[in-house]
PDB file of N, CA and C and ligand atoms in Angstrom:
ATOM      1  N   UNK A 106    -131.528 124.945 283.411  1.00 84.00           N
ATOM      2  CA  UNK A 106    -132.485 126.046 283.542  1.00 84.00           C
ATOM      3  C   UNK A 106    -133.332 125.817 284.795  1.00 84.00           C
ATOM      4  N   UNK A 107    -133.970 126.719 285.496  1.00 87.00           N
ATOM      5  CA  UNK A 107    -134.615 126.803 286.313  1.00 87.00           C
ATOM      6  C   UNK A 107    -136.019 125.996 285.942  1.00 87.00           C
ATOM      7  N   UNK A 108    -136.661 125.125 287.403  1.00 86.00           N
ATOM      8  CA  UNK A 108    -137.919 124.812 286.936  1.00 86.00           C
ATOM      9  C   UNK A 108    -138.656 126.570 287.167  1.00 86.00           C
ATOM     10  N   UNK A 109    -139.643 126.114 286.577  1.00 88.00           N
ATOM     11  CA  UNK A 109    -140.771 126.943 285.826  1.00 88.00           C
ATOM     12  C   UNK A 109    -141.257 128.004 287.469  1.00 88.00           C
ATOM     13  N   UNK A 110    -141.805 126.452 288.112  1.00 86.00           N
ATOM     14  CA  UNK A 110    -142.145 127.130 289.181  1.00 86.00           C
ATOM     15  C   UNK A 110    -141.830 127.968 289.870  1.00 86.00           C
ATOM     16  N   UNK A 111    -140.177 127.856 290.432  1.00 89.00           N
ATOM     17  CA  UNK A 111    -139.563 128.182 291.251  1.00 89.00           C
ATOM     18  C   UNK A 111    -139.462 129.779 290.815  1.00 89.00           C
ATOM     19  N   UNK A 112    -139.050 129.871 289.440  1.00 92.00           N
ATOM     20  CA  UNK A 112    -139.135 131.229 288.698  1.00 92.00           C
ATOM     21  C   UNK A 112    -140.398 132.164 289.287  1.00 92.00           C
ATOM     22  N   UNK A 113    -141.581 131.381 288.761  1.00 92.00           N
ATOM     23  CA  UNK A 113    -142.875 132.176 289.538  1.00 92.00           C
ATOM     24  C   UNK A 113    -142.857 132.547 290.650  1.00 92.00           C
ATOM     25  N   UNK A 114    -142.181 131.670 291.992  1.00 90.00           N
ATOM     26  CA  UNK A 114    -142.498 131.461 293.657  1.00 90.00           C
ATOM     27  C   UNK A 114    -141.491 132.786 293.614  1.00 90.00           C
ATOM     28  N   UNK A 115    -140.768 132.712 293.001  1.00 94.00           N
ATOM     29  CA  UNK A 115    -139.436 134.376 293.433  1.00 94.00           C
ATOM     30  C   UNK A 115    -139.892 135.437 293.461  1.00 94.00           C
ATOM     31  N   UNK A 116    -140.601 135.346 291.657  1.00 95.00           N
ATOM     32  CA  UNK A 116    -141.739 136.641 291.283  1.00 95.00           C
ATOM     33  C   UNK A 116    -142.653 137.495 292.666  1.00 95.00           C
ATOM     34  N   UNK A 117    -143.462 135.776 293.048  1.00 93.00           N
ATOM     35  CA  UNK A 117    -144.481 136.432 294.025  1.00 93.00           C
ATOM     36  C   UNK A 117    -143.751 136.938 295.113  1.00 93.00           C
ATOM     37  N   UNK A 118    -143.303 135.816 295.466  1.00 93.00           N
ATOM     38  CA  UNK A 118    -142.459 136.478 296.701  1.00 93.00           C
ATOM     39  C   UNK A 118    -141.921 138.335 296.782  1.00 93.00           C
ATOM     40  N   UNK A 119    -141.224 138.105 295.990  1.00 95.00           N
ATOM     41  CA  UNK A 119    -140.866 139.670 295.502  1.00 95.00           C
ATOM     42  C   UNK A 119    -141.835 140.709 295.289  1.00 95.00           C
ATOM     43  N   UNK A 120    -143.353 140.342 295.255  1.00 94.00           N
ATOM     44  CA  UNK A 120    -143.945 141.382 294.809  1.00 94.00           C
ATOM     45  C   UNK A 120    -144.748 141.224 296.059  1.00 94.00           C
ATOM     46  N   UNK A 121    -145.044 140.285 297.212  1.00 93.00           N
ATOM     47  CA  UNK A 121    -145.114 140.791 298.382  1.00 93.00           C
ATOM     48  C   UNK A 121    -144.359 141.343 299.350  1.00 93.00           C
ATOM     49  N   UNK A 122    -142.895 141.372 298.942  1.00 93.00           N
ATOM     50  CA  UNK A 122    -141.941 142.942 299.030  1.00 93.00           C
ATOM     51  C   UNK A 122    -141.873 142.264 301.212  1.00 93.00           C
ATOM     52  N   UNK A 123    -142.184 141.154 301.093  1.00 92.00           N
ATOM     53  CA  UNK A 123    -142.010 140.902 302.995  1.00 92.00           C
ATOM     54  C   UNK A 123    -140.341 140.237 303.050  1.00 92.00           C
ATOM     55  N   UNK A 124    -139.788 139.456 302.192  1.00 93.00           N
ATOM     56  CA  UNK A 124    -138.396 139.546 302.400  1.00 93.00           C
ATOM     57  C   UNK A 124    -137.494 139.365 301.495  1.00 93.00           C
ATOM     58  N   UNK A 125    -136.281 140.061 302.280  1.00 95.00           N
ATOM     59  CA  UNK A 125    -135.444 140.155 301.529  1.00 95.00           C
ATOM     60  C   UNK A 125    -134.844 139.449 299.963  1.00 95.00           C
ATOM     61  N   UNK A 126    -134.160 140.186 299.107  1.00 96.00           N
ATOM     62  CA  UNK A 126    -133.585 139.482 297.754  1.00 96.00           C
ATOM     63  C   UNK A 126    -132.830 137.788 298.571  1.00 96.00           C
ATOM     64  N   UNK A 127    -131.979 137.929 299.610  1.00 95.00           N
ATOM     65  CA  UNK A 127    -131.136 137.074 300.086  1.00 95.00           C
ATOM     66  C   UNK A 127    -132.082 136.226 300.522  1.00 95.00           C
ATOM     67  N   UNK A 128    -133.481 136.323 301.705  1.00 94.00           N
ATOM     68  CA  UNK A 128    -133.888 135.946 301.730  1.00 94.00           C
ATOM     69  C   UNK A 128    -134.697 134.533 300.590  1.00 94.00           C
ATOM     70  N   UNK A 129    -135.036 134.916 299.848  1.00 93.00           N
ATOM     71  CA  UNK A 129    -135.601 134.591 298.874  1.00 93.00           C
ATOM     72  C   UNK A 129    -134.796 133.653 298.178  1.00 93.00           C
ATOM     73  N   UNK A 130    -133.554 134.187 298.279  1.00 94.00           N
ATOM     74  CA  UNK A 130    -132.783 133.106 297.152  1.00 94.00           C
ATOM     75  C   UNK A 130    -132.353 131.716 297.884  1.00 94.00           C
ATOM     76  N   UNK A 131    -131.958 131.986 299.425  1.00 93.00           N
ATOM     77  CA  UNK A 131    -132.285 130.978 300.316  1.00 93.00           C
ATOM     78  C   UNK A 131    -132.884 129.575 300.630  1.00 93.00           C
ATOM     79  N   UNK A 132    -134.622 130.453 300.222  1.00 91.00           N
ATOM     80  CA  UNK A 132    -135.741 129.897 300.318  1.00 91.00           C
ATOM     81  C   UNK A 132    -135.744 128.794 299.329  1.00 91.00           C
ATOM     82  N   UNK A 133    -135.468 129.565 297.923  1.00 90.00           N
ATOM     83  CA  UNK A 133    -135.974 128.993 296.982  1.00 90.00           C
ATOM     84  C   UNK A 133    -134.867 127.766 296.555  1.00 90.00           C
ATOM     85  N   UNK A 134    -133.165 128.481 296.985  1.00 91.00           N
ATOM     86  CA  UNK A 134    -132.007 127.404 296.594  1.00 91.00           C
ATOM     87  C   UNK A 134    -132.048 128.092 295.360  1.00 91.00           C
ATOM     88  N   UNK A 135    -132.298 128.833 294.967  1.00 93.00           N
ATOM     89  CA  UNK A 135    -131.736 129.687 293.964  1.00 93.00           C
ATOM     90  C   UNK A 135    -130.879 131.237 294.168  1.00 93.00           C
ATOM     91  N   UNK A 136    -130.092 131.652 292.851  1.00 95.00           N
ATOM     92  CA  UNK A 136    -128.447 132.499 293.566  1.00 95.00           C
ATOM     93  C   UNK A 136    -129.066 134.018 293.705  1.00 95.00           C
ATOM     94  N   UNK A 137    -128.751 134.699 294.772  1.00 96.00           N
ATOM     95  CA  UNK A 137    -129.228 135.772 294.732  1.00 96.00           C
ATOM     96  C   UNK A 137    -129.010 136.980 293.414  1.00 96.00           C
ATOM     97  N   UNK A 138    -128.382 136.477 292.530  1.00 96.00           N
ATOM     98  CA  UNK A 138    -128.242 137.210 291.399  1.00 96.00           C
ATOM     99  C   UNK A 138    -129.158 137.101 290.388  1.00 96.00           C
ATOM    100  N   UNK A 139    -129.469 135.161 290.752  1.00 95.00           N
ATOM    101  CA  UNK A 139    -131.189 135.419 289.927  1.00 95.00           C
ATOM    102  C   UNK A 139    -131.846 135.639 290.493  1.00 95.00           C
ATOM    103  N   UNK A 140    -131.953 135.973 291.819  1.00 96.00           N
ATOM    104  CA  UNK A 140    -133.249 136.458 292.391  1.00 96.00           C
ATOM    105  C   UNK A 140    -133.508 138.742 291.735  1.00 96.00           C
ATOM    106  N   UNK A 141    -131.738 139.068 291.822  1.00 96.00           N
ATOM    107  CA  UNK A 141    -131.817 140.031 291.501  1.00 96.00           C
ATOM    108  C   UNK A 141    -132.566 140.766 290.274  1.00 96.00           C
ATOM    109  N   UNK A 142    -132.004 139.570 289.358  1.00 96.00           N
ATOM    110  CA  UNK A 142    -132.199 139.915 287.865  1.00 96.00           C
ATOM    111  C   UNK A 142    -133.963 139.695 287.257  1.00 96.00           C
ATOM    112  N   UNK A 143    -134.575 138.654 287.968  1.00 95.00           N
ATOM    113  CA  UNK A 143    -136.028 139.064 288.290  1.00 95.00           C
ATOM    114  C   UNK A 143    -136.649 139.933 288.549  1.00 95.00           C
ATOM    115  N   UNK A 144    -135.906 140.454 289.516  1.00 96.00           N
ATOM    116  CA  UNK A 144    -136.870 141.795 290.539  1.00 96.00           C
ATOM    117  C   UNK A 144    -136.641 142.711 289.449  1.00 96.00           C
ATOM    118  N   UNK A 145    -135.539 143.115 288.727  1.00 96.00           N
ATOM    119  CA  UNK A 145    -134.954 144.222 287.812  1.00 96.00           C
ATOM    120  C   UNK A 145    -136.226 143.853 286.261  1.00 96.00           C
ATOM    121  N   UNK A 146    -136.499 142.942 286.185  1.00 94.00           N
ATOM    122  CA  UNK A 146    -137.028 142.138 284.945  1.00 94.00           C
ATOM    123  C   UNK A 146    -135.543 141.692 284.120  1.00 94.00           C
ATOM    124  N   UNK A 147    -134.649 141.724 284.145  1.00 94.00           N
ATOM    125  CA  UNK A 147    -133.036 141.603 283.022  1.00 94.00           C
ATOM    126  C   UNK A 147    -133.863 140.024 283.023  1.00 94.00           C
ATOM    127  N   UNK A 148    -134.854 139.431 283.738  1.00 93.00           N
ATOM    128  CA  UNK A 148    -134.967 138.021 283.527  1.00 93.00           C
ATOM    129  C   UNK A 148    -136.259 137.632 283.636  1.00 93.00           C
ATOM    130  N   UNK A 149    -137.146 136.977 282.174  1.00 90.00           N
ATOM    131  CA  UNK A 149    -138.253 137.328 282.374  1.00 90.00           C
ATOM    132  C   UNK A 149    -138.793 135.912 283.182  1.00 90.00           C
ATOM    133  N   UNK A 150    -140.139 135.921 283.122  1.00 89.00           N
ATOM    134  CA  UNK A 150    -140.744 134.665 283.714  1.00 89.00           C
ATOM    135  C   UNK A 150    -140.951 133.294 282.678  1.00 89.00           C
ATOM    136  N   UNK A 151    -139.606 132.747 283.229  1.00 88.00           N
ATOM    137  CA  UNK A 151    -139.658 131.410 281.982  1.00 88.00           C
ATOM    138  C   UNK A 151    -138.873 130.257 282.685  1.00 88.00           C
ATOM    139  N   UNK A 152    -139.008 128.852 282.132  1.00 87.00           N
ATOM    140  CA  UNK A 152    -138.422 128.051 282.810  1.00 87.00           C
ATOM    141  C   UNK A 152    -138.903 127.082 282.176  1.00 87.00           C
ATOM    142  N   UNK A 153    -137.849 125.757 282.968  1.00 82.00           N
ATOM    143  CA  UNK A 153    -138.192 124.561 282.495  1.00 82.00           C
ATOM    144  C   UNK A 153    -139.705 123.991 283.017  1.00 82.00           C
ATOM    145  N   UNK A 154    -140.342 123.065 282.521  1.00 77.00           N
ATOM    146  CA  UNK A 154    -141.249 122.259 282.373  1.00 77.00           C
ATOM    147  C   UNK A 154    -140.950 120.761 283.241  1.00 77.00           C
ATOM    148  N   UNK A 155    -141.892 120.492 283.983  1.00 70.00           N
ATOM    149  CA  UNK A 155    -141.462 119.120 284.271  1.00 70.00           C
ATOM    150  C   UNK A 155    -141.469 117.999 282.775  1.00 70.00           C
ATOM    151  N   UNK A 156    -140.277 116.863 282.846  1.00 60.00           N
ATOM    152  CA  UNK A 156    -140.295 116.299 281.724  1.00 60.00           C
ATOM    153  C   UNK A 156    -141.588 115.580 281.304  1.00 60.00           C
ATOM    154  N   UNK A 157    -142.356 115.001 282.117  1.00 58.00           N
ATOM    155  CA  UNK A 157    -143.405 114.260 282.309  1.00 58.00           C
ATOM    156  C   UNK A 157    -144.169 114.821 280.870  1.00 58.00           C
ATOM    157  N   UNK A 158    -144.570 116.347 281.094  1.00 51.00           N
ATOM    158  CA  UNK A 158    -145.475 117.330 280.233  1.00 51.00           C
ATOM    159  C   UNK A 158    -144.644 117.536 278.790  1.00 51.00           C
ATOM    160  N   UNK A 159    -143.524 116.964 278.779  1.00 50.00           N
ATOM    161  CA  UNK A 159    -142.685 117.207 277.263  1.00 50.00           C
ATOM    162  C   UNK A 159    -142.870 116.010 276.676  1.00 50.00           C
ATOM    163  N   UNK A 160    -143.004 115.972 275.410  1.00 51.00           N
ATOM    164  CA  UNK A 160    -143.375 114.916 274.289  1.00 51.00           C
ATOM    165  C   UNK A 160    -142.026 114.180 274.200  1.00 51.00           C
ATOM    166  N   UNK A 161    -141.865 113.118 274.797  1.00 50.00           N
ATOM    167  CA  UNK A 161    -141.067 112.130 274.561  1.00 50.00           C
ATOM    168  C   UNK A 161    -140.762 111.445 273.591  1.00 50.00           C
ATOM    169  N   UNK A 162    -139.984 111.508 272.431  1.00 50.00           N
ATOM    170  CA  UNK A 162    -139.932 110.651 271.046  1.00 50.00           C
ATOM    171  C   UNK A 162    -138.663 109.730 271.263  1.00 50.00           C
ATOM    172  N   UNK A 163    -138.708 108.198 271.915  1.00 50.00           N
ATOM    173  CA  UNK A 163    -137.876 107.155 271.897  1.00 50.00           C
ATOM    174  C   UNK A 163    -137.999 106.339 270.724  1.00 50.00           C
ATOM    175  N   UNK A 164    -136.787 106.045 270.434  1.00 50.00           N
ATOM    176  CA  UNK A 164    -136.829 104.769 268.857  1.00 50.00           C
ATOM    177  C   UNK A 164    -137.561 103.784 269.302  1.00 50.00           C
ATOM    178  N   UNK A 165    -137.990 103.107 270.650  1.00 54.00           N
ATOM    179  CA  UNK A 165    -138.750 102.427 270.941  1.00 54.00           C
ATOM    180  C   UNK A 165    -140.071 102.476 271.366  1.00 54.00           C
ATOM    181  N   UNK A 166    -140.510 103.642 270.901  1.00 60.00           N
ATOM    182  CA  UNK A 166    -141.691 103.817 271.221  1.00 60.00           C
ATOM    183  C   UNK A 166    -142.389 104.023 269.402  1.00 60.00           C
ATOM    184  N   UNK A 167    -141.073 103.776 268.756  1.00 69.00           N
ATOM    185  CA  UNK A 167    -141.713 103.795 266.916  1.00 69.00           C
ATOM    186  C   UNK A 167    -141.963 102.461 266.323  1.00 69.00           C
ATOM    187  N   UNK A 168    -142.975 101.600 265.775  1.00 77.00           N
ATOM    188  CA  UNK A 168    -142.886 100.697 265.177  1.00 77.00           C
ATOM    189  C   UNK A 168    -141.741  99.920 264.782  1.00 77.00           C
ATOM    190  N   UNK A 169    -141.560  98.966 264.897  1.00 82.00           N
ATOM    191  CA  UNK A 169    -140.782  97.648 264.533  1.00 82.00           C
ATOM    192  C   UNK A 169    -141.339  97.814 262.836  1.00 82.00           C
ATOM    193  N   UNK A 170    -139.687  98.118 261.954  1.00 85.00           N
ATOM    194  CA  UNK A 170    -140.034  97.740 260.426  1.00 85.00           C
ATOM    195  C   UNK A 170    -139.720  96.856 260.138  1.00 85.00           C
ATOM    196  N   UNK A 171    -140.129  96.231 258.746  1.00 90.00           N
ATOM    197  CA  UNK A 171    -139.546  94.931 258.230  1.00 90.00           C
ATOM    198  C   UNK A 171    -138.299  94.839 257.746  1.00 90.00           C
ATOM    199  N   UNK A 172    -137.004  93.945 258.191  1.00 89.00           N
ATOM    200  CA  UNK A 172    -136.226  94.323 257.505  1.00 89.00           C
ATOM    201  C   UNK A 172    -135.889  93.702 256.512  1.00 89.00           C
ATOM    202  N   UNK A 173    -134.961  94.416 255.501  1.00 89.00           N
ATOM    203  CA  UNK A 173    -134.596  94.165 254.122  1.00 89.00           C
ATOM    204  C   UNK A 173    -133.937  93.101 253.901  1.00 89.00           C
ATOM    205  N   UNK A 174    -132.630  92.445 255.179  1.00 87.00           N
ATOM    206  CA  UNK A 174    -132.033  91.970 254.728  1.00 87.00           C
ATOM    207  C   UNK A 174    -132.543  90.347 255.197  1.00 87.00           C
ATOM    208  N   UNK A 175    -133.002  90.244 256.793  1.00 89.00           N
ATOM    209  CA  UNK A 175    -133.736  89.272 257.369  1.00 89.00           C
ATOM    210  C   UNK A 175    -134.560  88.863 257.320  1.00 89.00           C
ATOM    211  N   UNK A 176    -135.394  89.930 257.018  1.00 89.00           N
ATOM    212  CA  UNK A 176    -137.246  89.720 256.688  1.00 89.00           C
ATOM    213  C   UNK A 176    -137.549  89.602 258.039  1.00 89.00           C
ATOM    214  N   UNK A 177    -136.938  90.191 259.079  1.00 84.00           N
ATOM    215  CA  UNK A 177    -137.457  90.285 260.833  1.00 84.00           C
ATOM    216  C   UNK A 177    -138.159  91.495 260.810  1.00 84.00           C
ATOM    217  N   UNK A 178    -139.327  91.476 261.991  1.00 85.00           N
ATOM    218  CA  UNK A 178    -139.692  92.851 262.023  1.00 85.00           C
ATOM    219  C   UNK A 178    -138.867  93.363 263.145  1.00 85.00           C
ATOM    220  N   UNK A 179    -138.066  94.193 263.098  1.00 83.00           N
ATOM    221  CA  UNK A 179    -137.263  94.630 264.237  1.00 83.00           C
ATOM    222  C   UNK A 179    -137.134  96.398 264.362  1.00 83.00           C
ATOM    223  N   UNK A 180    -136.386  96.757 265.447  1.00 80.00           N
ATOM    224  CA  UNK A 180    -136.193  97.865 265.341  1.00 80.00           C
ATOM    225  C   UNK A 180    -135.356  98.588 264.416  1.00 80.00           C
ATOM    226  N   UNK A 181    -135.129  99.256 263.722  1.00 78.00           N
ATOM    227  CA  UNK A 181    -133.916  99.336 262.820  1.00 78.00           C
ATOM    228  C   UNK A 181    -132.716 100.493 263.620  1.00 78.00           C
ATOM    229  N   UNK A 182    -131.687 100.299 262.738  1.00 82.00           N
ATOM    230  CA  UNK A 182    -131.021  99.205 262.332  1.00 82.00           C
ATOM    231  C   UNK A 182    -130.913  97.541 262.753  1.00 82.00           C
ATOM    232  N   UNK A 183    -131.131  96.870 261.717  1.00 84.00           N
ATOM    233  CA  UNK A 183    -131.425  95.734 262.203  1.00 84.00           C
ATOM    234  C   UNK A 183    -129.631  94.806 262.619  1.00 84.00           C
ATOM    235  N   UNK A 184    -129.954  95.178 264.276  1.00 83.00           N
ATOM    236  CA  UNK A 184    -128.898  94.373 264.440  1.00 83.00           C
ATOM    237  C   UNK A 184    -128.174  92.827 264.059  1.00 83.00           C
ATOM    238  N   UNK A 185    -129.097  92.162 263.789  1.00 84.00           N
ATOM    239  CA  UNK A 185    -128.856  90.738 263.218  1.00 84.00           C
ATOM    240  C   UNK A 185    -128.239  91.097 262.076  1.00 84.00           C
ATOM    241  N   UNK A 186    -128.560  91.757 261.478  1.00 88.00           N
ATOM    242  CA  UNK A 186    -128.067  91.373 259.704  1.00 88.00           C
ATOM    243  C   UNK A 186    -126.430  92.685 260.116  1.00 88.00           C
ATOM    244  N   UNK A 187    -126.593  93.577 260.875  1.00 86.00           N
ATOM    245  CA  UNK A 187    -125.186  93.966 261.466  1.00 86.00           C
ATOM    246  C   UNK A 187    -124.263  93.642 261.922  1.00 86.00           C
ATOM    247  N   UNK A 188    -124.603  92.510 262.340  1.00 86.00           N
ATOM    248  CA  UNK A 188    -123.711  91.204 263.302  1.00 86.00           C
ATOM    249  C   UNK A 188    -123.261  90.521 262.227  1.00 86.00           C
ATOM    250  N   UNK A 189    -124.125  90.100 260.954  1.00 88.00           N
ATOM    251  CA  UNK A 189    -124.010  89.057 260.084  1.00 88.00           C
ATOM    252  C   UNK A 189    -123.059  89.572 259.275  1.00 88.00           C
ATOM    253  N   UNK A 190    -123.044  90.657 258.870  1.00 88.00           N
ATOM    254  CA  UNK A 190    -122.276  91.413 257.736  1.00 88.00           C
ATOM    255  C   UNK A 190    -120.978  91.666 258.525  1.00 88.00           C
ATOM    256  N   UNK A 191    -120.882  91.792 259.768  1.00 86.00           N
ATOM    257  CA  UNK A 191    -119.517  92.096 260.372  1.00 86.00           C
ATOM    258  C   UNK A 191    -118.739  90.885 260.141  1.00 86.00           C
ATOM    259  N   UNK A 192    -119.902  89.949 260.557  1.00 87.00           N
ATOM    260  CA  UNK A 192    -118.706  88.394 260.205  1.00 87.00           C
ATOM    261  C   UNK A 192    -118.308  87.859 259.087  1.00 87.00           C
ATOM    262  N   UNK A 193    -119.186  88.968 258.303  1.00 87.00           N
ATOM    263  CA  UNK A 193    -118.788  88.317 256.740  1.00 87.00           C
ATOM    264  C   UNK A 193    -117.984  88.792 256.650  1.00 87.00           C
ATOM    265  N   UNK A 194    -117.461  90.207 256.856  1.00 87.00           N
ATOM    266  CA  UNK A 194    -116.556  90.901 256.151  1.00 87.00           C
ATOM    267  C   UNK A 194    -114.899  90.203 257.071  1.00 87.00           C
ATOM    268  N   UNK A 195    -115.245  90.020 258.349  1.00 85.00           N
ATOM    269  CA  UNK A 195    -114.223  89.143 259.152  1.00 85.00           C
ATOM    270  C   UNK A 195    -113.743  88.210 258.041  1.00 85.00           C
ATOM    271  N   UNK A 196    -114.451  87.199 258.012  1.00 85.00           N
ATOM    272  CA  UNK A 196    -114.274  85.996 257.183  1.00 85.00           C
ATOM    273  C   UNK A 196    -113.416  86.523 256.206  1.00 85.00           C
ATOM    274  N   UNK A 197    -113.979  87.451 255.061  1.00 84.00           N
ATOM    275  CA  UNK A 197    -113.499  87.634 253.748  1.00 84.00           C
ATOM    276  C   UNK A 197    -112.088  88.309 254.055  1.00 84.00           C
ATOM    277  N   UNK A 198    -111.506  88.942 255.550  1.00 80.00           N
ATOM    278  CA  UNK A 198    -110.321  89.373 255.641  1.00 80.00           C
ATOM    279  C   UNK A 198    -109.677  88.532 256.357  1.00 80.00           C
ATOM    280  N   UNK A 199    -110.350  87.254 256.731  1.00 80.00           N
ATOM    281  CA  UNK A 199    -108.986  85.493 256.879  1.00 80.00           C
ATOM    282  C   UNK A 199    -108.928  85.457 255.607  1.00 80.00           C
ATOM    283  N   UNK A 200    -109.778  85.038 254.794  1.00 79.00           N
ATOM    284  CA  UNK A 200    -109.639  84.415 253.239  1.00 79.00           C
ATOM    285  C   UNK A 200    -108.853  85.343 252.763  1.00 79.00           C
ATOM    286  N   UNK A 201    -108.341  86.466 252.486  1.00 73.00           N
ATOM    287  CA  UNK A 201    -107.522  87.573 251.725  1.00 73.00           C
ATOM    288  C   UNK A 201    -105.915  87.300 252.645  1.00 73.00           C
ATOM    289  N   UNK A 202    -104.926  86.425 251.656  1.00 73.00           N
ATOM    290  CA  UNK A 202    -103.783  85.744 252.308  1.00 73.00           C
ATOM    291  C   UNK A 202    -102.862  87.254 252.780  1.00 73.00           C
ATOM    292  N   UNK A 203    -102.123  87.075 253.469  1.00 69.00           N
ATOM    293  CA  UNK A 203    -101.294  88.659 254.230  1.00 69.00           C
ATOM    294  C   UNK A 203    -100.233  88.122 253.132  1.00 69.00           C
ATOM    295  N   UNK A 204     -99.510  89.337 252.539  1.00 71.00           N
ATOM    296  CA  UNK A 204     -98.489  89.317 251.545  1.00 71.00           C
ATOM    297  C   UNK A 204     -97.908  89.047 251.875  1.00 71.00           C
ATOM    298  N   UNK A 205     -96.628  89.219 253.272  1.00 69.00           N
ATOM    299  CA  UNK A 205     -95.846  88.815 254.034  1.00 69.00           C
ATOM    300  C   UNK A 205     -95.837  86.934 254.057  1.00 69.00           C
ATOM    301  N   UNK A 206     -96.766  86.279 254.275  1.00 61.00           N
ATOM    302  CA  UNK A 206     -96.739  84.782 254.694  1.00 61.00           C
ATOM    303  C   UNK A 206     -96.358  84.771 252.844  1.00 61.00           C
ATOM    304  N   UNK A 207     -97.465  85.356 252.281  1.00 58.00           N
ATOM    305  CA  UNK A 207     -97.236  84.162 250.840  1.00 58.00           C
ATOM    306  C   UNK A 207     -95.931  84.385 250.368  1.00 58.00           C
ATOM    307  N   UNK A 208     -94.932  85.290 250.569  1.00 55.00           N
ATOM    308  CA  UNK A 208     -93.605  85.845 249.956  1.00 55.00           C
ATOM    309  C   UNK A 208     -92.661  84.205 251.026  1.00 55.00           C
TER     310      UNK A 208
HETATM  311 ZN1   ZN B 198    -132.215  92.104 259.572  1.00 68.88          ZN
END
């Protein structure tokens, strides 16, 4: 989507009527079809936001819980006890003999 601004700078531009649609789209690096569809209104005045001004929600920006299985305070899923359980279940599929050898 278009930043916000650039949407506005077309608007004005356009409504001081000094240059051209082509002009304008030029200027701005935007396609003269959105410059068209502005001038017509088919496109109203809207746009993106710089990200800065948008509420950022990272898993690392949420508390460290306790976990269940370690008693670590970590981020969850708690990778340790994910690691641990992978090797268990490894293990328990050496220990489970392949039918083939015991025949
Ligand atoms: Zn854990």
């Amino acid at each position: 989507m278009l930043p916000l601004v650039v949407v506005q700078e077309v608007r004005q531009l356009l409504d001081e009527k000094v240059l051209s649609h082509r002009k304008i789209a030029n200027i701005l690096g935007v396609s003269r079809g959105t410059v068209g569809a502005i001038a017509s209104g088919r496109r109203g005045i809207y746009g993106s936001v710089p990200s800065s001004e948008e509420p950022t929600l990272c898993c690392f920006e949420m508390p460290p819980e306790r976990c269940p299985g370690c008693g670590s305070r970590v981020y969850m899923p708690c990778v340790l006890c994910s690691a641990r359980a992978y090797q268990q279940r490894r293990k328990q599929w050496q220990n489970i003999p392949s039918p083939r050898r015991v025949a």
